[in-house]
């Protein structure tokens, strides 16, 4: 413990020096992130941390408020056809991209077409119901759907609805020099160190934004982020560790803001992605279920998160109206051993788990290590940088991966892409035709009474298929300097900068 504390002190000193910036003459906001975002292309990106940057960099067609209601963005109004198969959007006039290009219906169509056709686009399955996008006027588009899609509008509040400058987006290096139409424009990036955005003076709603510069600082260690916040080198940080909540509350210069989140954390099993050996034991659902049965989720919550998190067995957070009332099963080591035996597995079974290289994730991994060992699993932890973990997960270069999702207001956004056979985030390549049918049917109705039974069936089926072992739901806990005024925590965990100021 003494060695670890000493190491954190050294790391903290390094990070504090790295975060010190000679910008006090400017109105600057410094935001701490739990990891470095991946590529800054909304159609190719997948990290939670990247969404912080996109929220300031790229306007979306629509957005959500703090109550998760859809509100206008670059689409000032919209209407559905009677059959639910055409969404017409009237677009905001007077909007300019950061490179001077004008935003209009043709630009909106370009972006949606790009999301559907760009090689590697992770937005394809999110808006796969869209058959075509039609320009119906200089500032109006119509999205023609293959089938009704209750989740589409909510998908457009996030990266699928982000608007990029078409000419810039055609360039192969767009992710290194992103150009959008948000209140802040891209200035520079130093990998693993910082992302800098500067005020866009021609923004259509610039009066709501009060900073000259926004600096995002990726700091994987929550303790080091807190040290930076207490020293004044960060103004705001996401991801305050449960063990640090009392420290923040006791500091007269700091404030704590928290909200129940939509996201989950879990373990994704590689069933059939990449070069998975034909005899890999995790191809057998019984082995996946055995691994899950060996985990005591409530004990994990108490040991690592001081009881502040919520044990999970599904993708839908307890704040979602679609949360399935299905008790999280208690740990059952005997059942886990029986399942392994039935699958013909001889214990101990050696397992490799990708884990993000931060202390909290490592602690979770170590607790899991001890738990599953009692059921016959020898768990090797492969610590890696978070963006690298996601790259390996996407390419299939893993056996098990400890990762999650920040959650979406509509249930489709938290499950379809990960579970449907054609889901672009289905990194384990799980496939069940019946589950696909239920998920597709749930997309096609706006009636919660019709959708809920379908999601109930999916969640219950996944208890035995177990493509993902859901572990816990995460609260969103922010720490901020009390000089930061006007901050509102949103359940989706993303920091919105509108009307945010920094008192002198």
PDB file of N, CA, C and O in Angstrom, residues 378-432:
ATOM      1  N   UNK A 378      -8.866 -19.912 -14.041  1.00  0.00           N
ATOM      2  CA  UNK A 378      -7.643 -19.172 -13.757  1.00  0.00           C
ATOM      3  C   UNK A 378      -7.650 -17.948 -14.651  1.00  0.00           C
ATOM      4  O   UNK A 378      -7.495 -18.050 -15.872  1.00  0.00           O
ATOM      5  N   UNK A 379      -7.866 -16.787 -14.051  1.00  0.00           N
ATOM      6  CA  UNK A 379      -8.092 -15.563 -14.820  1.00  0.00           C
ATOM      7  C   UNK A 379      -6.814 -14.743 -14.922  1.00  0.00           C
ATOM      8  O   UNK A 379      -6.287 -14.262 -13.917  1.00  0.00           O
ATOM      9  N   UNK A 380      -6.332 -14.548 -16.137  1.00  0.00           N
ATOM     10  CA  UNK A 380      -5.178 -13.699 -16.399  1.00  0.00           C
ATOM     11  C   UNK A 380      -5.668 -12.315 -16.821  1.00  0.00           C
ATOM     12  O   UNK A 380      -6.492 -12.204 -17.742  1.00  0.00           O
ATOM     13  N   UNK A 381      -5.179 -11.282 -16.165  1.00  0.00           N
ATOM     14  CA  UNK A 381      -5.576  -9.922 -16.490  1.00  0.00           C
ATOM     15  C   UNK A 381      -4.583  -9.323 -17.479  1.00  0.00           C
ATOM     16  O   UNK A 381      -3.377  -9.293 -17.215  1.00  0.00           O
ATOM     17  N   UNK A 382      -5.083  -8.845 -18.604  1.00  0.00           N
ATOM     18  CA  UNK A 382      -4.248  -8.209 -19.621  1.00  0.00           C
ATOM     19  C   UNK A 382      -4.562  -6.712 -19.611  1.00  0.00           C
ATOM     20  O   UNK A 382      -5.516  -6.260 -20.235  1.00  0.00           O
ATOM     21  N   UNK A 383      -3.762  -5.951 -18.878  1.00  0.00           N
ATOM     22  CA  UNK A 383      -3.995  -4.524 -18.736  1.00  0.00           C
ATOM     23  C   UNK A 383      -3.590  -3.797 -20.023  1.00  0.00           C
ATOM     24  O   UNK A 383      -2.512  -4.044 -20.574  1.00  0.00           O
ATOM     25  N   UNK A 384      -4.469  -2.915 -20.499  1.00  0.00           N
ATOM     26  CA  UNK A 384      -4.178  -2.206 -21.737  1.00  0.00           C
ATOM     27  C   UNK A 384      -4.860  -0.851 -21.755  1.00  0.00           C
ATOM     28  O   UNK A 384      -5.840  -0.630 -21.045  1.00  0.00           O
ATOM     29  N   UNK A 385      -4.329   0.064 -22.549  1.00  0.00           N
ATOM     30  CA  UNK A 385      -4.949   1.382 -22.713  1.00  0.00           C
ATOM     31  C   UNK A 385      -6.342   1.198 -23.305  1.00  0.00           C
ATOM     32  O   UNK A 385      -6.579   0.310 -24.123  1.00  0.00           O
ATOM     33  N   UNK A 386      -7.295   2.055 -22.899  1.00  0.00           N
ATOM     34  CA  UNK A 386      -8.706   1.810 -23.193  1.00  0.00           C
ATOM     35  C   UNK A 386      -9.013   1.795 -24.687  1.00  0.00           C
ATOM     36  O   UNK A 386      -9.725   0.910 -25.176  1.00  0.00           O
ATOM     37  N   UNK A 387      -8.492   2.753 -25.443  1.00  0.00           N
ATOM     38  CA  UNK A 387      -8.753   2.771 -26.878  1.00  0.00           C
ATOM     39  C   UNK A 387      -8.181   1.526 -27.553  1.00  0.00           C
ATOM     40  O   UNK A 387      -8.793   0.967 -28.479  1.00  0.00           O
ATOM     41  N   UNK A 388      -7.028   1.072 -27.079  1.00  0.00           N
ATOM     42  CA  UNK A 388      -6.438  -0.160 -27.613  1.00  0.00           C
ATOM     43  C   UNK A 388      -7.319  -1.355 -27.285  1.00  0.00           C
ATOM     44  O   UNK A 388      -7.507  -2.255 -28.118  1.00  0.00           O
ATOM     45  N   UNK A 389      -7.853  -1.379 -26.067  1.00  0.00           N
ATOM     46  CA  UNK A 389      -8.774  -2.453 -25.687  1.00  0.00           C
ATOM     47  C   UNK A 389      -9.954  -2.516 -26.655  1.00  0.00           C
ATOM     48  O   UNK A 389     -10.331  -3.600 -27.122  1.00  0.00           O
ATOM     49  N   UNK A 390     -10.521  -1.360 -26.984  1.00  0.00           N
ATOM     50  CA  UNK A 390     -11.665  -1.340 -27.892  1.00  0.00           C
ATOM     51  C   UNK A 390     -11.270  -1.781 -29.297  1.00  0.00           C
ATOM     52  O   UNK A 390     -12.037  -2.490 -29.973  1.00  0.00           O
ATOM     53  N   UNK A 391     -10.080  -1.391 -29.750  1.00  0.00           N
ATOM     54  CA  UNK A 391      -9.595  -1.831 -31.060  1.00  0.00           C
ATOM     55  C   UNK A 391      -9.457  -3.355 -31.095  1.00  0.00           C
ATOM     56  O   UNK A 391      -9.873  -4.014 -32.060  1.00  0.00           O
ATOM     57  N   UNK A 392      -8.864  -3.918 -30.046  1.00  0.00           N
ATOM     58  CA  UNK A 392      -8.689  -5.366 -29.992  1.00  0.00           C
ATOM     59  C   UNK A 392     -10.034  -6.075 -29.896  1.00  0.00           C
ATOM     60  O   UNK A 392     -10.247  -7.116 -30.523  1.00  0.00           O
ATOM     61  N   UNK A 393     -10.939  -5.480 -29.147  1.00  0.00           N
ATOM     62  CA  UNK A 393     -12.261  -6.078 -29.003  1.00  0.00           C
ATOM     63  C   UNK A 393     -12.982  -6.082 -30.349  1.00  0.00           C
ATOM     64  O   UNK A 393     -13.596  -7.077 -30.743  1.00  0.00           O
ATOM     65  N   UNK A 394     -12.892  -4.972 -31.059  1.00  0.00           N
ATOM     66  CA  UNK A 394     -13.578  -4.857 -32.350  1.00  0.00           C
ATOM     67  C   UNK A 394     -12.998  -5.819 -33.388  1.00  0.00           C
ATOM     68  O   UNK A 394     -13.748  -6.410 -34.182  1.00  0.00           O
ATOM     69  N   UNK A 395     -11.688  -5.996 -33.367  1.00  0.00           N
ATOM     70  CA  UNK A 395     -11.045  -6.866 -34.355  1.00  0.00           C
ATOM     71  C   UNK A 395     -11.102  -8.344 -33.972  1.00  0.00           C
ATOM     72  O   UNK A 395     -10.752  -9.203 -34.781  1.00  0.00           O
ATOM     73  N   UNK A 396     -11.521  -8.641 -32.739  1.00  0.00           N
ATOM     74  CA  UNK A 396     -11.602 -10.034 -32.301  1.00  0.00           C
ATOM     75  C   UNK A 396     -10.330 -10.555 -31.669  1.00  0.00           C
ATOM     76  O   UNK A 396     -10.192 -11.760 -31.438  1.00  0.00           O
ATOM     77  N   UNK A 397      -9.407  -9.663 -31.358  1.00  0.00           N
ATOM     78  CA  UNK A 397      -8.129 -10.064 -30.764  1.00  0.00           C
ATOM     79  C   UNK A 397      -8.260 -10.115 -29.238  1.00  0.00           C
ATOM     80  O   UNK A 397      -7.612  -9.364 -28.511  1.00  0.00           O
ATOM     81  N   UNK A 398      -9.135 -10.977 -28.758  1.00  0.00           N
ATOM     82  CA  UNK A 398      -9.340 -11.104 -27.314  1.00  0.00           C
ATOM     83  C   UNK A 398     -10.150 -12.360 -27.033  1.00  0.00           C
ATOM     84  O   UNK A 398     -10.756 -12.959 -27.932  1.00  0.00           O
ATOM     85  N   UNK A 399     -10.173 -12.765 -25.765  1.00  0.00           N
ATOM     86  CA  UNK A 399     -11.015 -13.875 -25.330  1.00  0.00           C
ATOM     87  C   UNK A 399     -12.195 -13.337 -24.511  1.00  0.00           C
ATOM     88  O   UNK A 399     -13.349 -13.593 -24.824  1.00  0.00           O
ATOM     89  N   UNK A 400     -11.878 -12.566 -23.462  1.00  0.00           N
ATOM     90  CA  UNK A 400     -12.884 -11.852 -22.686  1.00  0.00           C
ATOM     91  C   UNK A 400     -12.426 -10.399 -22.567  1.00  0.00           C
ATOM     92  O   UNK A 400     -11.220 -10.133 -22.530  1.00  0.00           O
ATOM     93  N   UNK A 401     -13.385  -9.477 -22.494  1.00  0.00           N
ATOM     94  CA  UNK A 401     -13.029  -8.066 -22.387  1.00  0.00           C
ATOM     95  C   UNK A 401     -13.926  -7.375 -21.372  1.00  0.00           C
ATOM     96  O   UNK A 401     -15.151  -7.533 -21.391  1.00  0.00           O
ATOM     97  N   UNK A 402     -13.299  -6.603 -20.488  1.00  0.00           N
ATOM     98  CA  UNK A 402     -14.025  -5.851 -19.459  1.00  0.00           C
ATOM     99  C   UNK A 402     -14.334  -4.467 -20.016  1.00  0.00           C
ATOM    100  O   UNK A 402     -13.473  -3.596 -20.078  1.00  0.00           O
ATOM    101  N   UNK A 403     -15.545  -4.285 -20.481  1.00  0.00           N
ATOM    102  CA  UNK A 403     -15.929  -3.010 -21.076  1.00  0.00           C
ATOM    103  C   UNK A 403     -17.427  -2.805 -20.889  1.00  0.00           C
ATOM    104  O   UNK A 403     -18.143  -3.720 -20.474  1.00  0.00           O
ATOM    105  N   UNK A 404     -17.887  -1.617 -21.186  1.00  0.00           N
ATOM    106  CA  UNK A 404     -19.295  -1.323 -20.970  1.00  0.00           C
ATOM    107  C   UNK A 404     -19.831  -0.353 -21.983  1.00  0.00           C
ATOM    108  O   UNK A 404     -19.267  -0.167 -23.070  1.00  0.00           O
ATOM    109  N   UNK A 405     -20.906   0.318 -21.615  1.00  0.00           N
ATOM    110  CA  UNK A 405     -21.594   1.249 -22.505  1.00  0.00           C
ATOM    111  C   UNK A 405     -22.202   2.337 -21.648  1.00  0.00           C
ATOM    112  O   UNK A 405     -22.738   2.058 -20.566  1.00  0.00           O
ATOM    113  N   UNK A 406     -22.130   3.561 -22.133  1.00  0.00           N
ATOM    114  CA  UNK A 406     -22.627   4.679 -21.333  1.00  0.00           C
ATOM    115  C   UNK A 406     -24.141   4.783 -21.336  1.00  0.00           C
ATOM    116  O   UNK A 406     -24.707   5.565 -20.576  1.00  0.00           O
ATOM    117  N   UNK A 407     -24.810   3.985 -22.152  1.00  0.00           N
ATOM    118  CA  UNK A 407     -26.261   3.923 -22.114  1.00  0.00           C
ATOM    119  C   UNK A 407     -26.935   4.966 -22.984  1.00  0.00           C
ATOM    120  O   UNK A 407     -26.359   6.015 -23.283  1.00  0.00           O
ATOM    121  N   UNK A 408     -28.156   4.668 -23.411  1.00  0.00           N
ATOM    122  CA  UNK A 408     -28.940   5.588 -24.227  1.00  0.00           C
ATOM    123  C   UNK A 408     -30.357   5.667 -23.659  1.00  0.00           C
ATOM    124  O   UNK A 408     -30.868   4.696 -23.085  1.00  0.00           O
ATOM    125  N   UNK A 409     -31.027   6.801 -23.828  1.00  0.00           N
ATOM    126  CA  UNK A 409     -32.382   6.950 -23.300  1.00  0.00           C
ATOM    127  C   UNK A 409     -33.368   5.936 -23.866  1.00  0.00           C
ATOM    128  O   UNK A 409     -34.235   5.438 -23.152  1.00  0.00           O
ATOM    129  N   UNK A 410     -33.251   5.652 -25.176  1.00  0.00           N
ATOM    130  CA  UNK A 410     -34.107   4.631 -25.760  1.00  0.00           C
ATOM    131  C   UNK A 410     -33.429   3.270 -25.600  1.00  0.00           C
ATOM    132  O   UNK A 410     -32.232   3.142 -25.854  1.00  0.00           O
ATOM    133  N   UNK A 411     -34.173   2.236 -25.188  1.00  0.00           N
ATOM    134  CA  UNK A 411     -33.537   0.936 -24.916  1.00  0.00           C
ATOM    135  C   UNK A 411     -32.813   0.346 -26.111  1.00  0.00           C
ATOM    136  O   UNK A 411     -31.810  -0.359 -25.948  1.00  0.00           O
ATOM    137  N   UNK A 412     -33.290   0.626 -27.318  1.00  0.00           N
ATOM    138  CA  UNK A 412     -32.646   0.090 -28.511  1.00  0.00           C
ATOM    139  C   UNK A 412     -31.173   0.481 -28.557  1.00  0.00           C
ATOM    140  O   UNK A 412     -30.316  -0.320 -28.960  1.00  0.00           O
ATOM    141  N   UNK A 413     -30.871   1.711 -28.140  1.00  0.00           N
ATOM    142  CA  UNK A 413     -29.500   2.196 -28.201  1.00  0.00           C
ATOM    143  C   UNK A 413     -28.552   1.533 -27.233  1.00  0.00           C
ATOM    144  O   UNK A 413     -27.338   1.678 -27.341  1.00  0.00           O
ATOM    145  N   UNK A 414     -29.097   0.790 -26.272  1.00  0.00           N
ATOM    146  CA  UNK A 414     -28.242   0.110 -25.289  1.00  0.00           C
ATOM    147  C   UNK A 414     -28.109  -1.387 -25.544  1.00  0.00           C
ATOM    148  O   UNK A 414     -27.361  -2.058 -24.828  1.00  0.00           O
ATOM    149  N   UNK A 415     -28.822  -1.898 -26.575  1.00  0.00           N
ATOM    150  CA  UNK A 415     -28.775  -3.347 -26.742  1.00  0.00           C
ATOM    151  C   UNK A 415     -28.666  -3.811 -28.193  1.00  0.00           C
ATOM    152  O   UNK A 415     -27.954  -4.774 -28.479  1.00  0.00           O
ATOM    153  N   UNK A 416     -29.346  -3.143 -29.115  1.00  0.00           N
ATOM    154  CA  UNK A 416     -29.406  -3.656 -30.488  1.00  0.00           C
ATOM    155  C   UNK A 416     -28.012  -3.828 -31.087  1.00  0.00           C
ATOM    156  O   UNK A 416     -27.675  -4.887 -31.620  1.00  0.00           O
ATOM    157  N   UNK A 417     -27.198  -2.783 -31.025  1.00  0.00           N
ATOM    158  CA  UNK A 417     -25.880  -2.841 -31.653  1.00  0.00           C
ATOM    159  C   UNK A 417     -24.956  -3.887 -31.073  1.00  0.00           C
ATOM    160  O   UNK A 417     -24.047  -4.368 -31.744  1.00  0.00           O
ATOM    161  N   UNK A 418     -25.199  -4.290 -29.834  1.00  0.00           N
ATOM    162  CA  UNK A 418     -24.323  -5.240 -29.124  1.00  0.00           C
ATOM    163  C   UNK A 418     -24.791  -6.682 -29.225  1.00  0.00           C
ATOM    164  O   UNK A 418     -23.994  -7.608 -29.067  1.00  0.00           O
ATOM    165  N   UNK A 419     -26.102  -6.863 -29.464  1.00  0.00           N
ATOM    166  CA  UNK A 419     -26.692  -8.192 -29.367  1.00  0.00           C
ATOM    167  C   UNK A 419     -27.228  -8.711 -30.701  1.00  0.00           C
ATOM    168  O   UNK A 419     -27.173  -9.907 -30.983  1.00  0.00           O
ATOM    169  N   UNK A 420     -27.751  -7.841 -31.543  1.00  0.00           N
ATOM    170  CA  UNK A 420     -28.282  -8.279 -32.832  1.00  0.00           C
ATOM    171  C   UNK A 420     -27.156  -8.848 -33.687  1.00  0.00           C
ATOM    172  O   UNK A 420     -26.029  -8.363 -33.660  1.00  0.00           O
ATOM    173  N   UNK A 421     -27.458  -9.870 -34.467  1.00  0.00           N
ATOM    174  CA  UNK A 421     -26.437 -10.523 -35.295  1.00  0.00           C
ATOM    175  C   UNK A 421     -25.709  -9.546 -36.199  1.00  0.00           C
ATOM    176  O   UNK A 421     -24.514  -9.714 -36.482  1.00  0.00           O
ATOM    177  N   UNK A 422     -26.419  -8.493 -36.664  1.00  0.00           N
ATOM    178  CA  UNK A 422     -25.817  -7.501 -37.557  1.00  0.00           C
ATOM    179  C   UNK A 422     -25.416  -6.228 -36.830  1.00  0.00           C
ATOM    180  O   UNK A 422     -25.104  -5.226 -37.479  1.00  0.00           O
ATOM    181  N   UNK A 423     -25.416  -6.247 -35.519  1.00  0.00           N
ATOM    182  CA  UNK A 423     -25.056  -5.061 -34.751  1.00  0.00           C
ATOM    183  C   UNK A 423     -23.597  -4.681 -34.956  1.00  0.00           C
ATOM    184  O   UNK A 423     -22.711  -5.540 -34.878  1.00  0.00           O
ATOM    185  N   UNK A 424     -23.335  -3.406 -35.197  1.00  0.00           N
ATOM    186  CA  UNK A 424     -21.958  -2.984 -35.472  1.00  0.00           C
ATOM    187  C   UNK A 424     -21.090  -2.953 -34.217  1.00  0.00           C
ATOM    188  O   UNK A 424     -19.876  -2.803 -34.310  1.00  0.00           O
ATOM    189  N   UNK A 425     -21.684  -3.093 -33.040  1.00  0.00           N
ATOM    190  CA  UNK A 425     -20.919  -3.154 -31.794  1.00  0.00           C
ATOM    191  C   UNK A 425     -20.944  -4.564 -31.187  1.00  0.00           C
ATOM    192  O   UNK A 425     -20.534  -4.757 -30.053  1.00  0.00           O
ATOM    193  N   UNK A 426     -21.403  -5.521 -31.968  1.00  0.00           N
ATOM    194  CA  UNK A 426     -21.486  -6.909 -31.508  1.00  0.00           C
ATOM    195  C   UNK A 426     -20.109  -7.553 -31.639  1.00  0.00           C
ATOM    196  O   UNK A 426     -19.842  -8.353 -32.535  1.00  0.00           O
ATOM    197  N   UNK A 427     -19.223  -7.205 -30.713  1.00  0.00           N
ATOM    198  CA  UNK A 427     -17.823  -7.634 -30.807  1.00  0.00           C
ATOM    199  C   UNK A 427     -17.597  -9.096 -30.459  1.00  0.00           C
ATOM    200  O   UNK A 427     -16.520  -9.628 -30.701  1.00  0.00           O
ATOM    201  N   UNK A 428     -18.585  -9.739 -29.873  1.00  0.00           N
ATOM    202  CA  UNK A 428     -18.457 -11.164 -29.595  1.00  0.00           C
ATOM    203  C   UNK A 428     -19.035 -12.032 -30.695  1.00  0.00           C
ATOM    204  O   UNK A 428     -18.875 -13.254 -30.688  1.00  0.00           O
ATOM    205  N   UNK A 429     -19.738 -11.382 -31.661  1.00  0.00           N
ATOM    206  CA  UNK A 429     -20.412 -12.069 -32.769  1.00  0.00           C
ATOM    207  C   UNK A 429     -21.442 -13.087 -32.250  1.00  0.00           C
ATOM    208  O   UNK A 429     -21.615 -14.165 -32.815  1.00  0.00           O
ATOM    209  N   UNK A 430     -22.128 -12.704 -31.199  1.00  0.00           N
ATOM    210  CA  UNK A 430     -23.270 -13.499 -30.729  1.00  0.00           C
ATOM    211  C   UNK A 430     -24.367 -13.452 -31.780  1.00  0.00           C
ATOM    212  O   UNK A 430     -24.592 -12.421 -32.409  1.00  0.00           O
ATOM    213  N   UNK A 431     -25.062 -14.568 -31.966  1.00  0.00           N
ATOM    214  CA  UNK A 431     -26.132 -14.611 -32.961  1.00  0.00           C
ATOM    215  C   UNK A 431     -27.230 -15.559 -32.511  1.00  0.00           C
ATOM    216  O   UNK A 431     -26.977 -16.733 -32.210  1.00  0.00           O
ATOM    217  N   UNK A 432     -28.445 -15.030 -32.443  1.00  0.00           N
ATOM    218  CA  UNK A 432     -29.623 -15.825 -32.115  1.00  0.00           C
ATOM    219  C   UNK A 432     -30.772 -15.232 -32.929  1.00  0.00           C
ATOM    220  O   UNK A 432     -31.197 -14.106 -32.697  1.00  0.00           O
TER     221      UNK A 432
END
